[in-house]
Short mmCIF file of C-alpha atoms and ligand atoms in Angstrom, two decimals:
data_model
loop_
_atom_site.label_atom_id
_atom_site.label_comp_id
_atom_site.label_asym_id
_atom_site.label_seq_id
_atom_site.Cartn_x
_atom_site.Cartn_y
_atom_site.Cartn_z
CA MET A 1 0.02 0.01 0.11
CA ALA A 2 1.45 3.34 -1.11
CA TYR A 3 2.86 5.32 1.51
CA SER A 4 0.68 8.92 2.79
CA VAL A 5 1.58 11.11 5.39
CA PRO A 6 0.03 10.45 9.26
CA LYS A 7 -1.22 13.21 11.33
CA LEU A 8 0.58 13.10 14.06
CA ALA A 9 -0.15 12.99 17.76
CA ASP A 10 2.81 12.68 19.44
CA TYR A 11 5.18 15.24 19.24
CA SER A 12 8.02 13.20 21.82
CA PRO A 13 11.34 12.85 19.74
CA ALA A 14 10.98 8.90 19.56
CA ALA A 15 7.55 9.43 18.35
CA LEU A 16 9.28 12.08 15.31
CA ASP A 17 12.04 9.57 14.78
CA GLN A 18 10.02 6.44 14.29
CA ALA A 19 7.57 8.68 11.34
CA VAL A 20 10.78 10.32 10.06
CA ARG A 21 12.27 6.54 9.60
CA GLU A 22 9.15 5.56 8.14
CA LEU A 23 8.47 8.14 5.62
CA LEU A 24 12.38 7.87 4.38
CA SER A 25 12.19 4.35 3.95
CA ALA A 26 8.90 4.70 1.70
CA VAL A 27 10.57 7.14 -0.36
CA ARG A 28 13.89 5.06 -0.52
CA GLN A 29 11.86 2.36 -2.27
CA GLU A 30 9.63 4.40 -4.46
CA ALA A 31 12.52 5.67 -5.69
CA GLU A 32 14.12 2.61 -6.55
CA ALA A 33 11.32 1.12 -8.02
CA ALA A 34 11.29 3.95 -10.93
CA ARG A 35 12.57 2.12 -14.17
CA THR A 36 11.41 4.84 -17.05
CA GLU A 37 11.62 8.48 -17.26
CA ASN A 38 7.61 8.43 -16.59
CA ASP A 39 7.99 6.57 -13.67
CA TRP A 40 10.45 9.28 -12.43
CA LYS A 41 8.08 11.90 -13.13
CA VAL A 42 4.84 11.06 -11.39
CA PHE A 43 7.39 9.93 -8.33
CA ARG A 44 9.19 13.26 -8.45
CA ASP A 45 5.23 15.19 -8.85
CA ARG A 46 4.06 12.62 -5.76
CA TRP A 47 6.83 13.93 -3.76
CA MET A 48 7.45 17.10 -4.91
CA ALA A 49 4.66 18.92 -6.25
CA ARG A 50 4.13 22.57 -4.60
CA LYS A 51 0.14 21.32 -4.49
CA ASN A 52 -0.78 18.12 -2.22
CA GLY A 53 3.04 16.68 -2.85
CA LEU A 54 3.78 14.72 -0.19
CA LEU A 55 5.96 17.01 1.24
CA THR A 56 3.72 19.87 1.58
CA GLN A 57 1.48 17.92 3.47
CA VAL A 58 4.61 16.97 5.87
CA ASN A 59 4.66 20.43 6.52
CA ASP A 60 0.75 21.31 6.79
CA LEU A 61 0.16 18.04 8.98
CA TRP A 62 3.45 17.61 11.00
CA LEU A 63 5.39 20.99 11.19
CA LYS A 64 2.22 23.77 11.60
CA ALA A 65 0.09 21.46 13.18
CA ALA A 66 3.04 21.24 15.94
CA PRO A 67 2.72 22.68 19.37
CA GLY A 68 4.64 25.70 20.12
CA PRO A 69 7.17 23.80 22.37
CA ALA A 70 7.86 20.97 19.41
CA LYS A 71 8.26 23.44 16.87
CA ARG A 72 12.29 24.02 16.46
CA ASN A 73 11.93 19.87 16.57
CA VAL A 74 9.95 19.60 14.06
CA GLY A 75 11.66 21.96 11.85
CA ALA A 76 14.63 21.05 11.81
CA ARG A 77 13.36 17.07 10.74
CA VAL A 78 11.41 18.52 7.92
CA ASN A 79 14.46 20.14 7.06
CA GLN A 80 16.10 17.25 7.03
CA ILE A 81 13.75 15.26 5.15
CA ARG A 82 13.55 17.85 2.77
CA THR A 83 16.82 16.88 1.85
CA GLU A 84 16.44 13.56 1.65
CA VAL A 85 13.78 13.69 -0.76
CA GLU A 86 15.50 15.85 -3.23
CA GLN A 87 18.93 13.59 -3.04
CA ALA A 88 16.31 10.20 -3.20
CA VAL A 89 14.78 12.46 -6.85
CA ASP A 90 17.68 13.25 -8.16
CA SER A 91 19.59 9.96 -8.14
CA ALA A 92 16.40 8.36 -9.40
CA GLN A 93 16.30 10.62 -12.52
CA GLN A 94 20.17 9.79 -12.99
CA ARG A 95 19.23 6.40 -12.54
CA VAL A 96 16.53 6.64 -15.32
CA SER A 97 18.18 8.54 -17.76
CA GLY A 98 21.23 6.51 -17.30
CA SER A 99 19.69 3.07 -18.30
CA ALA A 100 17.76 5.14 -21.29
CA SER A 101 21.00 5.97 -23.10
CA ALA A 102 22.33 2.84 -22.63
CA GLY A 103 19.14 1.27 -24.27
CA ARG A 104 19.61 3.53 -27.21
CA LEU A 105 22.97 2.71 -27.14
CA GLU A 106 22.22 -0.88 -26.91
CA LEU A 107 19.81 -0.12 -30.05
CA GLU A 108 22.24 1.37 -32.07
CA ARG A 109 25.29 -0.98 -31.51
CA ILE A 110 27.26 -1.54 -35.02
CA ASP A 111 28.20 -5.64 -35.41
CA ILE A 112 31.96 -4.48 -36.59
CA THR A 113 32.07 -8.89 -37.40
CA LEU A 114 29.19 -8.59 -39.98
CA PRO A 115 30.53 -8.22 -43.52
CA GLY A 116 30.94 -4.25 -45.03
CA ILE A 117 28.67 -2.97 -47.93
CA ARG A 118 31.26 -2.91 -50.90
CA ARG A 119 30.32 0.29 -52.89
CA PRO A 120 31.45 -0.41 -56.62
CA LEU A 121 34.20 2.49 -57.60
CA GLY A 122 33.25 4.63 -60.74
CA ALA A 123 36.29 4.69 -63.45
CA GLU A 124 37.02 7.14 -66.66
CA HIS A 125 34.80 6.11 -69.64
CA PRO A 126 37.23 4.38 -72.36
CA VAL A 127 36.23 7.30 -74.81
CA LEU A 128 37.26 9.66 -72.33
CA ARG A 129 40.39 7.76 -70.90
CA THR A 130 41.51 7.90 -74.82
CA MET A 131 40.57 11.66 -74.89
CA ASN A 132 42.57 12.48 -71.65
CA GLU A 133 45.28 10.45 -73.06
CA ILE A 134 45.99 12.42 -76.73
CA VAL A 135 45.66 15.51 -75.20
CA SER A 136 48.12 14.56 -72.85
CA VAL A 137 50.24 13.68 -75.66
CA PHE A 138 49.85 16.86 -76.89
CA ARG A 139 50.10 19.12 -73.49
CA ALA A 140 53.47 17.38 -73.00
CA MET A 141 54.31 19.15 -76.58
CA GLY A 142 53.63 22.62 -75.21
CA TYR A 143 50.03 22.57 -76.28
CA SER A 144 47.11 24.46 -74.57
CA VAL A 145 43.72 22.84 -74.30
CA ALA A 146 40.63 24.78 -75.48
CA GLU A 147 36.88 23.75 -75.53
CA GLY A 148 34.09 25.63 -77.09
CA PRO A 149 30.14 25.45 -77.45
CA GLU A 150 28.38 22.67 -78.96
CA ILE A 151 25.89 24.51 -80.47
CA GLU A 152 27.90 26.62 -83.32
CA THR A 153 26.87 29.25 -86.18
CA ASP A 154 26.95 28.14 -89.73
CA TYR A 155 29.57 30.86 -89.92
CA LEU A 156 32.09 29.07 -87.59
CA ASN A 157 31.41 25.53 -88.27
CA PHE A 158 31.96 25.84 -92.35
CA GLU A 159 31.80 29.10 -93.17
CA ALA A 160 35.10 30.13 -91.50
CA LEU A 161 36.64 27.29 -92.08
CA ASN A 162 36.60 27.91 -95.74
CA PHE A 163 33.35 25.78 -96.45
CA PRO A 164 31.89 28.58 -99.26
CA PRO A 165 27.43 27.88 -99.28
CA ASN A 166 27.24 24.91 -101.54
CA HIS A 167 30.04 23.69 -101.63
CA PRO A 168 29.69 19.97 -101.68
CA ALA A 169 31.47 19.32 -98.34
CA ARG A 170 28.66 20.37 -96.52
CA ASP A 171 26.44 17.70 -97.64
CA THR A 172 28.81 15.01 -96.47
CA GLN A 173 28.34 16.31 -93.48
CA ASP A 174 24.95 15.18 -92.93
CA THR A 175 24.45 18.86 -90.26
CA ILE A 176 21.78 18.74 -87.54
CA PHE A 177 20.54 22.24 -87.88
CA VAL A 178 18.80 24.06 -85.22
CA ALA A 179 14.50 24.43 -86.39
CA GLY A 180 12.45 27.36 -87.04
CA GLN A 181 15.76 29.39 -88.58
CA GLU A 182 14.59 29.96 -91.98
CA LYS A 183 14.32 33.76 -91.57
CA LYS A 184 17.82 33.98 -90.32
CA PRO A 185 20.89 34.41 -93.08
CA GLN A 186 22.65 31.47 -93.65
CA ARG A 187 25.92 32.40 -91.92
CA ASP A 188 23.54 33.05 -88.41
CA ARG A 189 21.71 29.97 -88.09
CA LEU A 190 22.66 27.54 -85.67
CA LEU A 191 23.63 24.02 -85.78
CA LEU A 192 25.19 21.35 -83.77
CA ARG A 193 28.92 21.40 -84.40
CA THR A 194 30.13 18.95 -86.90
CA HIS A 195 33.79 19.07 -85.63
CA THR A 196 35.57 20.71 -83.14
CA SER A 197 37.14 22.63 -86.07
CA PRO A 198 35.44 26.02 -85.16
CA VAL A 199 37.35 26.26 -82.01
CA GLN A 200 40.74 26.56 -83.75
CA ILE A 201 38.92 30.14 -85.48
CA ARG A 202 37.28 30.78 -81.82
CA ALA A 203 41.00 30.55 -80.62
CA MET A 204 42.49 32.23 -83.00
CA MET A 205 40.35 35.23 -82.74
CA ALA A 206 41.12 34.80 -78.36
CA THR A 207 44.87 34.49 -79.10
CA PRO A 208 47.13 36.02 -81.31
CA PRO A 209 49.97 33.83 -83.13
CA PRO A 210 52.26 31.93 -81.71
CA ILE A 211 49.65 29.60 -80.82
CA ARG A 212 49.20 25.74 -80.11
CA VAL A 213 46.04 24.37 -78.96
CA VAL A 214 44.71 21.16 -78.80
CA VAL A 215 40.87 19.96 -78.67
CA PRO A 216 38.94 17.84 -77.46
CA GLY A 217 34.87 17.42 -77.70
CA LYS A 218 31.81 15.99 -78.82
CA VAL A 219 30.76 16.61 -82.02
CA HIS A 220 27.80 15.88 -84.09
CA ARG A 221 26.02 14.46 -87.22
CA ALA A 222 23.02 13.11 -88.39
CA ASP A 223 23.99 10.17 -89.21
CA THR A 224 22.01 6.53 -88.48
CA ALA A 225 23.54 4.59 -85.82
CA ASP A 226 25.15 1.28 -86.10
CA ALA A 227 28.15 -0.52 -85.87
CA THR A 228 30.57 2.39 -86.64
CA HIS A 229 28.53 5.34 -87.05
CA SER A 230 26.96 7.25 -83.99
CA PRO A 231 24.54 10.46 -84.05
CA ILE A 232 27.57 12.01 -81.30
CA PHE A 233 30.83 11.15 -81.20
CA HIS A 234 33.77 13.05 -80.21
CA GLN A 235 36.75 14.57 -81.60
CA VAL A 236 40.21 15.82 -80.60
CA GLU A 237 41.68 18.17 -82.86
CA GLY A 238 44.95 20.37 -83.10
CA LEU A 239 46.65 23.63 -84.42
CA ALA A 240 49.63 25.27 -84.21
CA VAL A 241 50.47 28.49 -86.13
CA ASP A 242 53.72 30.34 -86.09
CA THR A 243 56.04 31.78 -88.17
CA ASN A 244 57.94 29.19 -90.29
CA ILE A 245 55.86 26.25 -89.31
CA THR A 246 56.27 23.37 -92.30
CA PHE A 247 54.68 20.22 -93.46
CA CYS A 248 57.87 19.04 -91.69
CA ASP A 249 56.72 19.86 -88.16
CA LEU A 250 53.28 18.30 -89.10
CA LYS A 251 55.10 15.03 -89.88
CA GLY A 252 57.09 15.09 -86.99
CA THR A 253 54.75 16.55 -84.58
CA LEU A 254 52.18 13.35 -85.40
CA ASP A 255 54.68 10.86 -85.71
CA HIS A 256 56.02 11.62 -82.14
CA ALA A 257 52.44 11.60 -80.85
CA MET A 258 51.71 8.28 -82.40
CA LYS A 259 54.20 6.80 -80.86
CA SER A 260 53.51 8.32 -77.37
CA LEU A 261 50.13 6.84 -77.94
CA PHE A 262 50.75 3.51 -79.37
CA GLY A 263 54.32 2.41 -78.81
CA SER A 264 57.86 3.89 -80.07
CA ASP A 265 57.74 0.89 -82.84
CA VAL A 266 54.64 2.42 -84.96
CA LYS A 267 55.13 3.96 -87.89
CA THR A 268 53.27 6.64 -89.55
CA ARG A 269 52.29 7.31 -93.79
CA PHE A 270 51.11 10.23 -94.88
CA PHE A 271 48.95 10.09 -97.95
CA PRO A 272 47.37 13.21 -100.13
CA SER A 273 44.00 13.97 -98.84
CA PHE A 274 41.16 16.73 -99.23
CA PHE A 275 39.71 19.31 -95.95
CA PRO A 276 38.52 22.32 -97.04
CA PHE A 277 40.63 24.28 -94.42
CA THR A 278 43.91 22.64 -94.93
CA GLU A 279 45.84 23.20 -98.14
CA PRO A 280 48.21 20.44 -98.64
CA SER A 281 46.11 18.09 -96.90
CA ALA A 282 46.82 14.29 -95.77
CA ASP A 283 45.38 11.33 -94.31
CA VAL A 284 47.73 9.50 -91.43
CA SER A 285 48.22 5.82 -91.64
CA ILE A 286 50.59 4.15 -88.61
CA THR A 287 51.26 0.50 -88.85
CA CYS A 288 49.31 -1.71 -87.63
CA PHE A 289 49.63 -1.93 -83.48
CA LYS A 290 48.21 -5.33 -83.34
CA CYS A 291 50.24 -7.29 -85.43
CA GLY A 292 53.26 -4.72 -86.29
CA GLY A 293 52.84 -4.33 -90.20
CA LYS A 294 52.85 -8.53 -91.06
CA GLY A 295 48.78 -8.06 -91.87
CA CYS A 296 45.99 -9.16 -89.90
CA ARG A 297 42.13 -8.77 -89.02
CA LEU A 298 42.37 -5.55 -87.20
CA CYS A 299 44.14 -3.93 -90.21
CA LYS A 300 42.38 -5.23 -93.21
CA MET A 301 45.61 -7.87 -94.00
CA SER A 302 47.69 -4.21 -95.08
CA GLY A 303 49.33 -3.98 -92.29
CA TRP A 304 48.34 -0.06 -91.89
CA ILE A 305 45.47 1.66 -89.95
CA GLU A 306 43.77 4.69 -91.31
CA LEU A 307 44.26 7.26 -87.97
CA LEU A 308 43.89 10.77 -88.30
CA GLY A 309 43.52 13.40 -91.01
CA CYS A 310 45.54 16.65 -91.37
CA GLY A 311 47.32 19.45 -93.38
CA MET A 312 48.72 22.91 -93.62
CA VAL A 313 45.96 25.25 -92.71
CA ASP A 314 44.65 27.04 -95.60
CA PRO A 315 45.99 30.45 -96.45
CA ASN A 316 42.28 31.50 -96.57
CA VAL A 317 41.09 30.61 -93.07
CA PHE A 318 43.62 33.11 -91.47
CA ASN A 319 41.57 35.42 -93.76
CA PHE A 320 38.82 34.77 -91.90
CA VAL A 321 40.26 35.21 -88.59
CA GLN A 322 40.09 39.06 -89.76
CA GLY A 323 43.33 40.33 -88.06
CA ASN A 324 44.50 39.48 -84.70
CA GLY A 325 48.47 38.71 -86.75
CA TYR A 326 47.29 36.45 -88.84
CA ASP A 327 48.66 37.48 -91.75
CA ALA A 328 48.99 34.80 -94.22
CA ARG A 329 51.86 36.46 -95.91
CA LYS A 330 53.94 35.85 -92.15
CA VAL A 331 52.53 33.12 -89.97
CA SER A 332 52.19 29.18 -91.29
CA GLY A 333 50.63 26.50 -89.29
CA PHE A 334 48.99 23.08 -89.79
CA ALA A 335 45.85 21.06 -88.14
CA PHE A 336 45.08 17.94 -87.52
CA GLY A 337 41.40 16.39 -85.92
CA MET A 338 41.28 12.29 -85.12
CA GLY A 339 38.06 10.30 -84.00
CA VAL A 340 38.31 9.39 -80.46
CA GLU A 341 35.67 6.30 -80.83
CA ARG A 342 37.56 5.22 -83.58
CA ILE A 343 40.78 4.91 -81.86
CA THR A 344 39.30 3.59 -78.68
CA MET A 345 37.88 1.01 -80.75
CA LEU A 346 41.11 -0.01 -81.99
CA LYS A 347 43.02 -0.11 -79.08
CA TYR A 348 40.89 -2.03 -77.11
CA GLY A 349 39.22 -4.36 -79.84
CA ILE A 350 35.80 -3.37 -79.87
CA ASP A 351 33.50 -3.86 -82.83
CA ASP A 352 30.76 -2.22 -82.14
CA ILE A 353 30.34 1.97 -81.04
CA GLN A 354 27.01 1.48 -79.68
CA LEU A 355 28.59 -0.05 -76.63
CA PHE A 356 30.13 3.56 -75.64
CA TYR A 357 26.67 4.83 -75.33
CA GLN A 358 24.64 2.16 -74.00
CA GLY A 359 26.01 2.90 -70.24
CA ASP A 360 26.09 -1.34 -69.35
CA VAL A 361 28.02 -1.78 -66.91
CA ARG A 362 29.28 -5.45 -67.74
CA PHE A 363 30.78 -2.99 -70.70
CA LEU A 364 32.11 -0.40 -68.84
CA GLU A 365 33.64 -1.96 -66.05
CA GLN A 366 36.08 -4.12 -68.25
CA PHE A 367 37.76 -0.92 -68.15
CA ALA A 368 37.82 -0.20 -64.12
ZN1 LIG B 1 47.97 -5.74 -88.61
#
């Protein structure tokens, strides 16, 4: 049965001692019985509530009711009771909250013997890896890196690169134009760049000669996707302009670059070719890096693999830069460009360009 404060009839020291002992024994038992935060609050309020708490009752029933001569003695004991009740309430609180946090610790316990969750690490996409490799070969030769927008004007994508309007080379590019520009003059019409070459013009307009710049980037053509074609692919293009740049510089630069990329045994071969923005122009083949030139399936038994296009910058292109020191009578230069997907496919023996864009982790993780 719960303790209640009795009225005192006998105020003798012995009777007071007895009453105090009973009260303190009750408060200790109740303090120990409190298990939860809520138990403790009930316990605290039962004893310490200002209105009708047991301490208030002790004050009213024992001290206020005490006859004059006993008041001093009763008052001392009431003070002792108050101190002991406060201590009991405090220590019960500590015990209850201590066990609550112990319970929380138990809930949040980490079993360090469980095997961990291994998150797959990301890796460079094979196309980006090849592109970075090519760029770093030219950076080592002192080239800076330039990038440009993928949406270009007809002027920078074609005209300034010496493709006149109605030039047959424009048809071969299968250009994707931005819709709804029929009212604009042709040179202002926007298109998805078909090559990284407009960045050459942008670089020359921004920087006077001498310039050595390498341009990695994404390009777009209206090609139907198949094993060797994709409407989006990547190029790395380069441009060097200075006084007295000759075709020998071009050959030496590309020979060195191909040896850096494919191994020092690789030989290069230049064939006459045509690009509107270079004159003369050449296609470059390297000895097959798989069979070393003996002939295999990769090089179609020829021993050679055609890898990039290049040439001396056509003087007309300098005229389109309109100043900035690009005077065709004073400076000369060369340019080259290569397809990153094609090189990646050759390097890793990949036979379908679509694998690069399908995001299939089983394919991509081979390059991690
Ligand atoms: Zn071969």
